[in-house]
mmCIF file of C-alpha atoms and ligand atoms in Angstrom:
data_model
loop_
_atom_site.group_PDB
_atom_site.id
_atom_site.type_symbol
_atom_site.label_atom_id
_atom_site.label_comp_id
_atom_site.label_asym_id
_atom_site.label_seq_id
_atom_site.Cartn_x
_atom_site.Cartn_y
_atom_site.Cartn_z
ATOM 1 C CA MET A 206 15.929 6.399 23.711
ATOM 2 C CA ALA A 207 18.037 7.791 20.881
ATOM 3 C CA SER A 208 16.158 7.551 17.606
ATOM 4 C CA ASP A 209 15.362 9.684 14.613
ATOM 5 C CA ALA A 210 12.085 7.835 14.118
ATOM 6 C CA LEU A 211 8.846 9.605 14.933
ATOM 7 C CA LEU A 212 7.138 6.341 15.742
ATOM 8 C CA ARG A 213 8.996 3.161 16.619
ATOM 9 C CA LEU A 214 7.651 -0.320 17.231
ATOM 10 C CA GLN A 215 9.913 -2.748 19.040
ATOM 11 C CA GLY A 216 9.130 -6.458 19.160
ATOM 12 C CA VAL A 217 5.403 -5.859 19.100
ATOM 13 C CA VAL A 218 3.458 -9.055 19.727
ATOM 14 C CA LYS A 219 -0.317 -9.276 19.793
ATOM 15 C CA GLN A 220 -2.102 -12.442 20.805
ATOM 16 C CA PHE A 221 -5.800 -13.143 20.884
ATOM 17 C CA GLY A 222 -6.002 -16.191 23.164
ATOM 18 C CA HIS A 223 -3.772 -18.809 21.526
ATOM 19 C CA PHE A 224 -3.750 -17.006 18.183
ATOM 20 C CA THR A 225 -0.818 -14.715 17.429
ATOM 21 C CA ALA A 226 -1.879 -11.850 15.156
ATOM 22 C CA LEU A 227 1.472 -9.988 15.284
ATOM 23 C CA HIS A 228 4.770 -11.825 15.701
ATOM 24 C CA GLY A 229 7.301 -9.411 17.191
ATOM 25 C CA VAL A 230 7.090 -6.544 14.727
ATOM 26 C CA ASP A 231 9.842 -3.897 14.491
ATOM 27 C CA LEU A 232 9.172 -0.727 12.543
ATOM 28 C CA ASP A 233 10.368 2.878 12.298
ATOM 29 C CA ILE A 234 8.116 5.545 10.785
ATOM 30 C CA HIS A 235 9.737 8.878 10.017
ATOM 31 C CA GLU A 236 8.342 12.332 10.586
ATOM 32 C CA GLY A 237 6.295 13.622 7.657
ATOM 33 C CA GLU A 238 6.274 10.448 5.614
ATOM 34 C CA PHE A 239 3.331 8.771 3.905
ATOM 35 C CA PHE A 240 3.770 5.225 5.099
ATOM 36 C CA THR A 241 1.480 2.501 3.801
ATOM 37 C CA ILE A 242 0.930 -0.990 5.110
ATOM 38 C CA VAL A 243 -0.380 -3.363 2.452
ATOM 39 C CA GLY A 244 -1.378 -6.956 2.900
ATOM 40 C CA PRO A 245 -4.129 -9.458 2.269
ATOM 41 C CA SER A 246 -7.192 -9.599 4.490
ATOM 42 C CA GLY A 247 -6.368 -11.092 7.884
ATOM 43 C CA SER A 248 -2.651 -10.306 7.750
ATOM 44 C CA GLY A 249 -2.804 -8.107 10.872
ATOM 45 C CA LYS A 250 -3.018 -4.578 9.454
ATOM 46 C CA SER A 251 -5.980 -3.365 11.511
ATOM 47 C CA THR A 252 -4.609 -5.053 14.611
ATOM 48 C CA MET A 253 -1.389 -3.084 14.243
ATOM 49 C CA ILE A 254 -3.114 0.242 13.738
ATOM 50 C CA ARG A 255 -5.414 -0.378 16.714
ATOM 51 C CA LEU A 256 -2.339 -0.831 18.896
ATOM 52 C CA LEU A 257 -0.790 2.333 17.491
ATOM 53 C CA VAL A 258 -3.789 4.528 18.259
ATOM 54 C CA GLY A 259 -4.395 2.920 21.631
ATOM 55 C CA MET A 260 -7.641 1.084 20.880
ATOM 56 C CA ASP A 261 -6.110 -2.183 22.007
ATOM 57 C CA GLU A 262 -3.199 -3.349 24.178
ATOM 58 C CA LEU A 263 -0.007 -5.097 23.136
ATOM 59 C CA THR A 264 0.848 -8.525 24.489
ATOM 60 C CA HIS A 265 4.611 -7.825 24.396
ATOM 61 C CA GLY A 266 6.882 -5.118 23.062
ATOM 62 C CA ALA A 267 6.954 -1.340 23.072
ATOM 63 C CA ILE A 268 5.771 1.642 21.031
ATOM 64 C CA TRP A 269 7.755 4.860 21.141
ATOM 65 C CA LEU A 270 6.758 8.307 19.952
ATOM 66 C CA ARG A 271 10.093 10.123 19.633
ATOM 67 C CA ASP A 272 11.720 9.460 23.024
ATOM 68 C CA LYS A 273 8.530 8.722 24.910
ATOM 69 C CA ARG A 274 7.054 5.295 25.401
ATOM 70 C CA ILE A 275 3.340 5.489 24.594
ATOM 71 C CA ASP A 276 2.028 1.937 24.588
ATOM 72 C CA GLU A 277 0.369 2.495 27.960
ATOM 73 C CA THR A 278 -0.829 6.014 27.197
ATOM 74 C CA PRO A 279 -4.636 6.164 26.825
ATOM 75 C CA ALA A 280 -5.873 6.763 23.272
ATOM 76 C CA ASN A 281 -7.219 10.254 24.012
ATOM 77 C CA GLU A 282 -3.819 11.378 25.309
ATOM 78 C CA ARG A 283 -1.934 10.313 22.187
ATOM 79 C CA PRO A 284 -1.262 12.920 19.491
ATOM 80 C CA THR A 285 -2.738 10.598 16.884
ATOM 81 C CA CYS A 286 -6.030 10.310 15.085
ATOM 82 C CA MET A 287 -7.763 7.519 13.243
ATOM 83 C CA VAL A 288 -9.788 7.808 10.037
ATOM 84 C CA PHE A 289 -12.026 4.818 9.561
ATOM 85 C CA GLN A 290 -13.479 3.007 6.603
ATOM 86 C CA SER A 291 -17.000 3.894 7.648
ATOM 87 C CA LEU A 292 -16.990 7.646 7.925
ATOM 88 C CA ALA A 293 -18.760 7.780 11.276
ATOM 89 C CA LEU A 294 -19.933 11.356 10.760
ATOM 90 C CA PHE A 295 -23.035 12.514 12.617
ATOM 91 C CA PRO A 296 -25.654 12.761 9.844
ATOM 92 C CA HIS A 297 -28.090 14.959 11.785
ATOM 93 C CA MET A 298 -25.395 17.564 12.541
ATOM 94 C CA SER A 299 -23.976 20.235 10.265
ATOM 95 C CA VAL A 300 -20.582 20.033 8.587
ATOM 96 C CA GLY A 301 -19.278 22.637 11.047
ATOM 97 C CA GLN A 302 -20.553 20.753 14.101
ATOM 98 C CA ASN A 303 -18.950 17.577 12.832
ATOM 99 C CA ILE A 304 -15.569 19.210 12.291
ATOM 100 C CA GLU A 305 -15.703 20.915 15.659
ATOM 101 C CA PHE A 306 -16.719 17.801 17.556
ATOM 102 C CA PRO A 307 -13.212 16.752 18.692
ATOM 103 C CA LEU A 308 -12.506 20.338 19.763
ATOM 104 C CA LYS A 309 -15.691 20.484 21.789
ATOM 105 C CA LEU A 310 -14.600 17.314 23.603
ATOM 106 C CA ARG A 311 -11.403 19.178 24.478
ATOM 107 C CA ASN A 312 -13.363 22.211 25.746
ATOM 108 C CA VAL A 313 -12.088 24.595 23.087
ATOM 109 C CA PRO A 314 -14.165 27.850 23.186
ATOM 110 C CA ALA A 315 -16.881 28.188 20.522
ATOM 111 C CA ALA A 316 -15.307 31.088 18.620
ATOM 112 C CA ASP A 317 -11.960 29.298 18.341
ATOM 113 C CA ARG A 318 -13.697 26.145 17.218
ATOM 114 C CA LYS A 319 -15.502 27.975 14.463
ATOM 115 C CA SER A 320 -12.420 29.715 13.127
ATOM 116 C CA ARG A 321 -10.549 26.401 13.130
ATOM 117 C CA ALA A 322 -13.452 24.724 11.282
ATOM 118 C CA LEU A 323 -13.462 27.442 8.610
ATOM 119 C CA GLU A 324 -9.704 27.111 8.232
ATOM 120 C CA LEU A 325 -10.120 23.357 7.729
ATOM 121 C CA LEU A 326 -12.855 23.854 5.131
ATOM 122 C CA ASP A 327 -10.309 25.913 3.192
ATOM 123 C CA LEU A 328 -7.642 23.288 3.630
ATOM 124 C CA LEU A 329 -9.961 20.605 2.289
ATOM 125 C CA ARG A 330 -11.111 22.931 -0.509
ATOM 126 C CA LEU A 331 -14.732 22.991 0.600
ATOM 127 C CA PRO A 332 -16.656 26.303 0.369
ATOM 128 C CA GLN A 333 -17.062 28.146 3.692
ATOM 129 C CA SER A 334 -20.831 28.081 3.171
ATOM 130 C CA TYR A 335 -20.628 24.336 3.900
ATOM 131 C CA TYR A 336 -20.138 25.219 7.562
ATOM 132 C CA SER A 337 -23.896 25.128 8.117
ATOM 133 C CA LYS A 338 -24.758 22.469 5.551
ATOM 134 C CA ARG A 339 -26.221 19.166 6.786
ATOM 135 C CA ILE A 340 -24.067 16.069 6.360
ATOM 136 C CA SER A 341 -27.022 14.351 4.702
ATOM 137 C CA GLN A 342 -26.878 16.980 1.916
ATOM 138 C CA CYS A 343 -23.215 16.252 1.115
ATOM 139 C CA SER A 344 -22.020 13.934 -1.649
ATOM 140 C CA GLY A 345 -19.814 10.926 -0.907
ATOM 141 C CA GLY A 346 -16.631 12.803 -1.750
ATOM 142 C CA GLU A 347 -17.641 15.819 0.339
ATOM 143 C CA LYS A 348 -18.374 13.575 3.320
ATOM 144 C CA GLN A 349 -14.916 12.096 2.975
ATOM 145 C CA ARG A 350 -13.407 15.598 3.026
ATOM 146 C CA VAL A 351 -15.449 16.548 6.099
ATOM 147 C CA ALA A 352 -14.216 13.395 7.823
ATOM 148 C CA LEU A 353 -10.639 14.391 6.993
ATOM 149 C CA ALA A 354 -11.228 17.920 8.271
ATOM 150 C CA ARG A 355 -12.567 16.489 11.506
ATOM 151 C CA ALA A 356 -9.548 14.202 11.815
ATOM 152 C CA LEU A 357 -7.261 17.216 11.439
ATOM 153 C CA ALA A 358 -9.253 19.415 13.840
ATOM 154 C CA PHE A 359 -7.084 19.012 16.927
ATOM 155 C CA ASP A 360 -3.903 19.026 14.888
ATOM 156 C CA PRO A 361 -2.736 15.455 15.501
ATOM 157 C CA GLU A 362 0.889 14.634 14.718
ATOM 158 C CA ILE A 363 0.052 11.364 13.037
ATOM 159 C CA LEU A 364 -3.030 10.400 11.065
ATOM 160 C CA PHE A 365 -3.912 6.753 10.753
ATOM 161 C CA PHE A 366 -6.159 5.520 7.977
ATOM 162 C CA ASP A 367 -7.696 2.056 7.944
ATOM 163 C CA GLU A 368 -8.885 1.404 4.381
ATOM 164 C CA PRO A 369 -10.870 4.660 4.209
ATOM 165 C CA LEU A 370 -11.571 4.408 0.477
ATOM 166 C CA SER A 371 -12.330 0.724 0.063
ATOM 167 C CA ALA A 372 -16.118 1.133 0.032
ATOM 168 C CA LEU A 373 -16.133 3.877 -2.621
ATOM 169 C CA ASP A 374 -16.591 3.520 -6.349
ATOM 170 C CA TYR A 375 -13.569 3.585 -8.647
ATOM 171 C CA ARG A 376 -13.751 7.185 -9.880
ATOM 172 C CA LEU A 377 -14.240 8.691 -6.449
ATOM 173 C CA ARG A 378 -11.486 6.504 -5.041
ATOM 174 C CA LYS A 379 -9.037 7.701 -7.702
ATOM 175 C CA THR A 380 -9.925 11.353 -7.005
ATOM 176 C CA LEU A 381 -9.576 10.954 -3.258
ATOM 177 C CA GLU A 382 -6.246 9.123 -3.577
ATOM 178 C CA LYS A 383 -4.854 12.194 -5.277
ATOM 179 C CA GLU A 384 -6.491 14.521 -2.755
ATOM 180 C CA LEU A 385 -5.053 12.571 0.151
ATOM 181 C CA LYS A 386 -1.589 12.713 -1.327
ATOM 182 C CA ASP A 387 -2.016 16.422 -1.884
ATOM 183 C CA LEU A 388 -3.325 16.909 1.667
ATOM 184 C CA HIS A 389 -0.277 15.088 2.953
ATOM 185 C CA HIS A 390 1.971 17.556 1.121
ATOM 186 C CA ARG A 391 0.058 20.578 2.309
ATOM 187 C CA THR A 392 -0.128 19.563 5.985
ATOM 188 C CA GLY A 393 3.348 18.025 6.255
ATOM 189 C CA LYS A 394 1.914 15.539 8.746
ATOM 190 C CA THR A 395 2.811 11.894 9.100
ATOM 191 C CA PHE A 396 0.267 9.623 7.435
ATOM 192 C CA VAL A 397 0.085 5.924 8.205
ATOM 193 C CA TYR A 398 -2.240 4.290 5.739
ATOM 194 C CA ILE A 399 -3.616 0.783 5.474
ATOM 195 C CA THR A 400 -4.951 -0.763 2.330
ATOM 196 C CA HIS A 401 -5.222 -4.122 0.621
ATOM 197 C CA SER A 402 -4.935 -2.336 -2.731
ATOM 198 C CA LEU A 403 -1.460 -2.205 -4.044
ATOM 199 C CA GLU A 404 -2.346 0.362 -6.670
ATOM 200 C CA GLU A 405 -3.589 2.716 -3.969
ATOM 201 C CA ALA A 406 -0.356 2.187 -2.037
ATOM 202 C CA MET A 407 1.786 2.853 -5.106
ATOM 203 C CA VAL A 408 -0.013 6.098 -5.995
ATOM 204 C CA MET A 409 0.305 7.713 -2.581
ATOM 205 C CA SER A 410 3.153 6.360 -0.513
ATOM 206 C CA ASP A 411 6.706 7.308 0.284
ATOM 207 C CA ARG A 412 7.347 3.839 1.657
ATOM 208 C CA ILE A 413 5.347 0.643 1.634
ATOM 209 C CA ALA A 414 5.401 -2.260 4.064
ATOM 210 C CA ILE A 415 4.096 -5.597 2.843
ATOM 211 C CA MET A 416 2.461 -7.572 5.604
ATOM 212 C CA LYS A 417 1.883 -11.300 5.648
ATOM 213 C CA ASP A 418 0.596 -13.420 8.539
ATOM 214 C CA GLY A 419 1.441 -10.867 11.220
ATOM 215 C CA ARG A 420 4.942 -10.060 9.968
ATOM 216 C CA PHE A 421 6.495 -7.579 7.602
ATOM 217 C CA GLU A 422 7.792 -9.334 4.534
ATOM 218 C CA GLN A 423 9.438 -6.225 3.032
ATOM 219 C CA ILE A 424 9.583 -2.493 3.765
ATOM 220 C CA ALA A 425 10.849 -0.192 1.007
ATOM 221 C CA VAL A 426 9.908 2.492 -1.498
ATOM 222 C CA ALA A 427 7.328 1.343 -4.063
ATOM 223 C CA ASP A 428 9.792 1.061 -6.922
ATOM 224 C CA GLU A 429 12.112 -1.170 -4.963
ATOM 225 C CA ILE A 430 9.288 -3.467 -3.910
ATOM 226 C CA TYR A 431 8.103 -3.681 -7.510
ATOM 227 C CA SER A 432 11.470 -4.332 -9.092
ATOM 228 C CA ARG A 433 13.330 -6.107 -6.276
ATOM 229 C CA PRO A 434 10.851 -8.080 -4.179
ATOM 230 C CA VAL A 435 12.431 -10.279 -1.504
ATOM 231 C CA SER A 436 10.076 -13.214 -1.946
ATOM 232 C CA ARG A 437 7.570 -14.894 -4.233
ATOM 233 C CA PHE A 438 4.785 -13.552 -2.008
ATOM 234 C CA VAL A 439 5.837 -9.925 -2.463
ATOM 235 C CA ALA A 440 6.534 -10.381 -6.193
ATOM 236 C CA GLU A 441 3.079 -11.847 -6.783
ATOM 237 C CA PHE A 442 1.378 -9.341 -4.509
ATOM 238 C CA MET A 443 2.899 -6.473 -6.500
ATOM 239 C CA GLY A 444 1.033 -7.214 -9.728
ATOM 240 C CA GLU A 445 1.587 -9.459 -12.725
ATOM 241 C CA VAL A 446 4.913 -11.235 -12.708
ATOM 242 C CA ASN A 447 6.767 -14.131 -14.301
ATOM 243 C CA LEU A 448 8.863 -16.291 -11.989
ATOM 244 C CA PHE A 449 11.159 -18.995 -13.348
ATOM 245 C CA GLU A 450 12.421 -21.677 -10.979
ATOM 246 C CA VAL A 451 16.055 -21.954 -11.962
ATOM 247 C CA SER A 452 19.178 -23.630 -10.652
ATOM 248 C CA THR A 453 22.795 -24.127 -11.620
ATOM 249 C CA GLU A 454 25.247 -26.907 -10.857
ATOM 250 C CA ASP A 455 28.442 -25.167 -11.901
ATOM 251 C CA GLY A 456 27.501 -21.491 -11.550
ATOM 252 C CA SER A 457 27.304 -20.869 -15.291
ATOM 253 C CA THR A 458 24.976 -23.435 -16.889
ATOM 254 C CA LEU A 459 21.326 -22.625 -16.292
ATOM 255 C CA SER A 460 18.688 -25.272 -15.818
ATOM 256 C CA GLY A 461 14.977 -25.139 -15.253
ATOM 257 C CA ALA A 462 11.763 -23.676 -16.648
ATOM 258 C CA GLY A 463 12.775 -24.245 -20.290
ATOM 259 C CA LEU A 464 14.986 -21.157 -20.255
ATOM 260 C CA THR A 465 18.002 -20.831 -22.525
ATOM 261 C CA GLY A 466 20.788 -18.547 -21.339
ATOM 262 C CA ASN A 467 23.575 -18.324 -18.792
ATOM 263 C CA ALA A 468 23.003 -18.635 -15.078
ATOM 264 C CA PRO A 469 22.306 -15.177 -13.619
ATOM 265 C CA SER A 470 25.386 -13.706 -11.955
ATOM 266 C CA GLY A 471 23.852 -13.794 -8.465
ATOM 267 C CA LEU A 472 23.168 -17.531 -8.593
ATOM 268 C CA ALA A 473 26.002 -19.479 -6.940
ATOM 269 C CA ALA A 474 27.063 -22.964 -8.040
ATOM 270 C CA GLY A 475 24.805 -25.632 -6.579
ATOM 271 C CA SER A 476 22.015 -23.223 -5.652
ATOM 272 C CA LYS A 477 18.514 -22.421 -6.864
ATOM 273 C CA GLY A 478 16.308 -19.362 -7.032
ATOM 274 C CA LEU A 479 13.455 -17.591 -8.742
ATOM 275 C CA LEU A 480 14.318 -15.490 -11.745
ATOM 276 C CA MET A 481 11.756 -12.717 -11.975
ATOM 277 C CA VAL A 482 10.787 -10.654 -14.998
ATOM 278 C CA ARG A 483 7.804 -8.323 -15.178
ATOM 279 C CA PRO A 484 5.473 -8.696 -18.208
ATOM 280 C CA GLU A 485 6.529 -5.387 -19.790
ATOM 281 C CA TYR A 486 10.145 -6.553 -20.099
ATOM 282 C CA ILE A 487 9.480 -9.649 -22.189
ATOM 283 C CA ARG A 488 9.504 -9.355 -25.963
ATOM 284 C CA PHE A 489 8.628 -11.552 -28.899
ATOM 285 C CA VAL A 490 11.861 -12.623 -30.529
ATOM 286 C CA ALA A 491 11.715 -13.222 -34.260
ATOM 287 C CA ASP A 492 14.064 -15.594 -36.119
ATOM 288 C CA GLY A 493 17.641 -14.515 -35.592
ATOM 289 C CA GLY A 494 16.747 -12.048 -32.807
ATOM 290 C CA THR A 495 18.743 -12.270 -29.603
ATOM 291 C CA ALA A 496 18.135 -11.863 -25.883
ATOM 292 C CA ASP A 497 20.034 -12.941 -22.752
ATOM 293 C CA TYR A 498 17.270 -15.425 -22.020
ATOM 294 C CA THR A 499 14.830 -17.069 -24.376
ATOM 295 C CA VAL A 500 11.962 -19.455 -23.828
ATOM 296 C CA LYS A 501 9.649 -21.160 -26.293
ATOM 297 C CA GLY A 502 5.924 -21.478 -25.973
ATOM 298 C CA ARG A 503 2.501 -21.248 -27.523
ATOM 299 C CA LEU A 504 0.470 -18.055 -27.692
ATOM 300 C CA LEU A 505 -2.731 -18.817 -25.796
ATOM 301 C CA GLU A 506 -4.606 -15.555 -25.363
ATOM 302 C CA GLU A 507 -4.530 -11.892 -26.190
ATOM 303 C CA TYR A 508 -6.337 -9.309 -24.049
ATOM 304 C CA ALA A 509 -6.711 -5.670 -25.052
ATOM 305 C CA LEU A 510 -6.249 -3.470 -21.958
ATOM 306 C CA GLY A 511 -6.739 -0.139 -23.658
ATOM 307 C CA SER A 512 -3.318 1.287 -24.386
ATOM 308 C CA ARG A 513 -1.644 -2.057 -23.709
ATOM 309 C CA ILE A 514 -2.082 -5.614 -24.893
ATOM 310 C CA GLN A 515 -1.618 -8.513 -22.518
ATOM 311 C CA TYR A 516 -0.616 -11.950 -23.792
ATOM 312 C CA GLU A 517 -0.774 -15.334 -22.151
ATOM 313 C CA ILE A 518 1.819 -17.831 -23.302
ATOM 314 C CA GLU A 519 2.215 -21.457 -22.255
ATOM 315 C CA THR A 520 5.843 -22.565 -22.246
ATOM 316 C CA THR A 521 6.918 -26.013 -23.420
ATOM 317 C CA GLU A 522 7.401 -26.826 -19.697
ATOM 318 C CA GLY A 523 3.734 -26.009 -19.064
ATOM 319 C CA GLN A 524 4.220 -22.691 -17.249
ATOM 320 C CA THR A 525 1.868 -19.804 -18.082
ATOM 321 C CA LEU A 526 3.633 -16.506 -18.746
ATOM 322 C CA THR A 527 2.234 -12.996 -18.994
ATOM 323 C CA VAL A 528 3.635 -10.540 -21.504
ATOM 324 C CA GLU A 529 2.528 -6.951 -21.910
ATOM 325 C CA LYS A 530 3.151 -4.756 -24.933
ATOM 326 C CA LEU A 531 2.057 -1.289 -25.880
ATOM 327 C CA ARG A 532 -0.646 -1.464 -28.523
ATOM 328 C CA GLU A 533 1.753 -0.143 -31.141
ATOM 329 C CA ASP A 534 4.161 -3.013 -30.404
ATOM 330 C CA ARG A 535 1.572 -5.775 -30.635
ATOM 331 C CA THR A 536 2.792 -9.046 -32.095
ATOM 332 C CA THR A 537 1.778 -10.395 -35.478
ATOM 333 C CA SER A 538 2.039 -13.966 -34.145
ATOM 334 C CA ALA A 539 -1.187 -15.896 -34.452
ATOM 335 C CA LEU A 540 -3.094 -17.266 -31.470
ATOM 336 C CA GLY A 541 -2.261 -20.928 -30.964
ATOM 337 C CA GLY A 542 1.051 -20.583 -32.778
ATOM 338 C CA GLU A 543 4.589 -21.203 -31.539
ATOM 339 C CA VAL A 544 6.470 -18.134 -30.270
ATOM 340 C CA THR A 545 9.882 -17.416 -28.829
ATOM 341 C CA LEU A 546 10.046 -14.949 -25.972
ATOM 342 C CA GLY A 547 13.155 -13.129 -24.851
ATOM 343 C CA PHE A 548 14.333 -10.826 -22.077
ATOM 344 C CA ASP A 549 17.600 -9.447 -20.812
ATOM 345 C CA GLU A 550 19.344 -10.014 -17.513
ATOM 346 C CA ALA A 551 19.336 -6.286 -16.719
ATOM 347 C CA ASN A 552 15.547 -6.460 -16.518
ATOM 348 C CA THR A 553 15.441 -9.454 -14.232
ATOM 349 C CA HIS A 554 15.684 -9.851 -10.504
ATOM 350 C CA LEU A 555 16.854 -12.954 -8.703
ATOM 351 C CA ILE A 556 15.024 -14.087 -5.585
ATOM 352 C CA GLU A 557 17.506 -16.413 -3.976
ATOM 353 C CA GLY A 558 16.513 -19.737 -2.526
ATOM 354 C CA ASP A 559 12.751 -19.019 -2.541
HETATM 355 P P1 ADP B 882 -6.451 -7.180 8.446
HETATM 356 O O1 ADP B 882 -6.807 -5.829 8.962
HETATM 357 O O2 ADP B 882 -5.085 -7.261 7.857
HETATM 358 O O3 ADP B 882 -7.477 -7.739 7.502
HETATM 359 P P2 ADP B 882 -6.798 -7.962 11.220
HETATM 360 O O4 ADP B 882 -5.711 -7.214 11.899
HETATM 361 O O5 ADP B 882 -8.167 -7.430 11.354
HETATM 362 O O6 ADP B 882 -6.416 -8.198 9.691
HETATM 363 O O7 ADP B 882 -6.799 -9.443 11.773
HETATM 364 C C1 ADP B 882 -5.618 -10.227 11.835
HETATM 365 C C2 ADP B 882 -5.956 -11.574 12.452
HETATM 366 O O8 ADP B 882 -6.289 -11.408 13.825
HETATM 367 C C3 ADP B 882 -7.148 -12.258 11.804
HETATM 368 O O9 ADP B 882 -6.880 -13.641 11.729
HETATM 369 C C4 ADP B 882 -8.280 -11.977 12.754
HETATM 370 O O10 ADP B 882 -9.252 -12.992 12.698
HETATM 371 C C5 ADP B 882 -7.576 -11.929 14.100
HETATM 372 N N1 ADP B 882 -8.265 -11.047 15.036
HETATM 373 C C6 ADP B 882 -8.395 -9.708 14.898
HETATM 374 N N2 ADP B 882 -9.053 -9.171 15.953
HETATM 375 C C7 ADP B 882 -9.356 -10.204 16.770
HETATM 376 C C8 ADP B 882 -10.042 -10.323 18.028
HETATM 377 N N3 ADP B 882 -10.531 -9.254 18.674
HETATM 378 N N4 ADP B 882 -10.141 -11.551 18.562
HETATM 379 C C9 ADP B 882 -9.631 -12.643 17.951
HETATM 380 N N5 ADP B 882 -8.988 -12.613 16.757
HETATM 381 C C10 ADP B 882 -8.841 -11.409 16.179
HETATM 382 MG MG1 MG B 883 -8.471 -4.583 8.458
#
């Protein structure tokens, strides 16, 4: 099969009895990329990764690794490795024994195993003296690094991660996100990562796939998904957002959501859509100020988020909007008072017909 994808899924369906967990998924993952699948709990992320590593069988479809079909290849014969949420290290064994475990299963001689383990300690920036340290004496972050070293031991082509950081506290998670991204650079391997945390996905990934009910809703680089989501679901999943339900009869007059302005250029006569603007692109418009779109409302709440201030505004149509300003640009408008908000078309995105 001619393809420049490292891993290709074609029409992958997975059913559990009468329940369909994956509905004919197509996907190409390229060599060396950090590809992240994000989606709410139950959307089918783990199911997909289990099929990819060979822990479960597809109902229909095919999985290709370069030009070889692998969906019937047993897990231990695939050049892939899975890193789980629970670390599954052997606590009674040393760091070295843990890292060497997959090599031992493959009958690699002891001396070769040890030199590989020491090499991996270096790669993960753990001191070589850790080779004989007990797992139970390692901190949470060190355990995570040992687990990564073990996953890399037999030099898999693709590493799969199923929410490996979700059980960790915030600081450690942030550190390990950066370490994982760095490890990806240093190894040049293909990482396929699952998370329900969008922030985690944004920090690390080359491309992100948003999964919903066993289908991909959008696959793109993080920036594109953030600024040009294809649906309300993706827009709302990617953080705070304001969505105005708008329509136009004649292609130029805008109606809906209490907005004043011209119909956005992408909105055809007689059609409707969602006009999206992220909170950081809305400003408070004083008397005489202009903007492509304006909307009136009442300032409900003000939340200090450190360097930024978040505002909640209720429009005259009853919609709640979120506006975010840097602290230095905070408004002088009083809580409970009338405000006019404005934003420009260049900072909007139109989701057609949603
Ligand atoms: P995620 O990892 O995105 O949270 P999963 O892939 O674990 O979601 O599950 C997707 C859907 O498939 C869920 O509705 C789940 O209940 C169902 N499911 C997963 N595994 C099984 C199974 N072995 N038997 C029946 N249903 C399953
Ligand atoms: Mg899961």
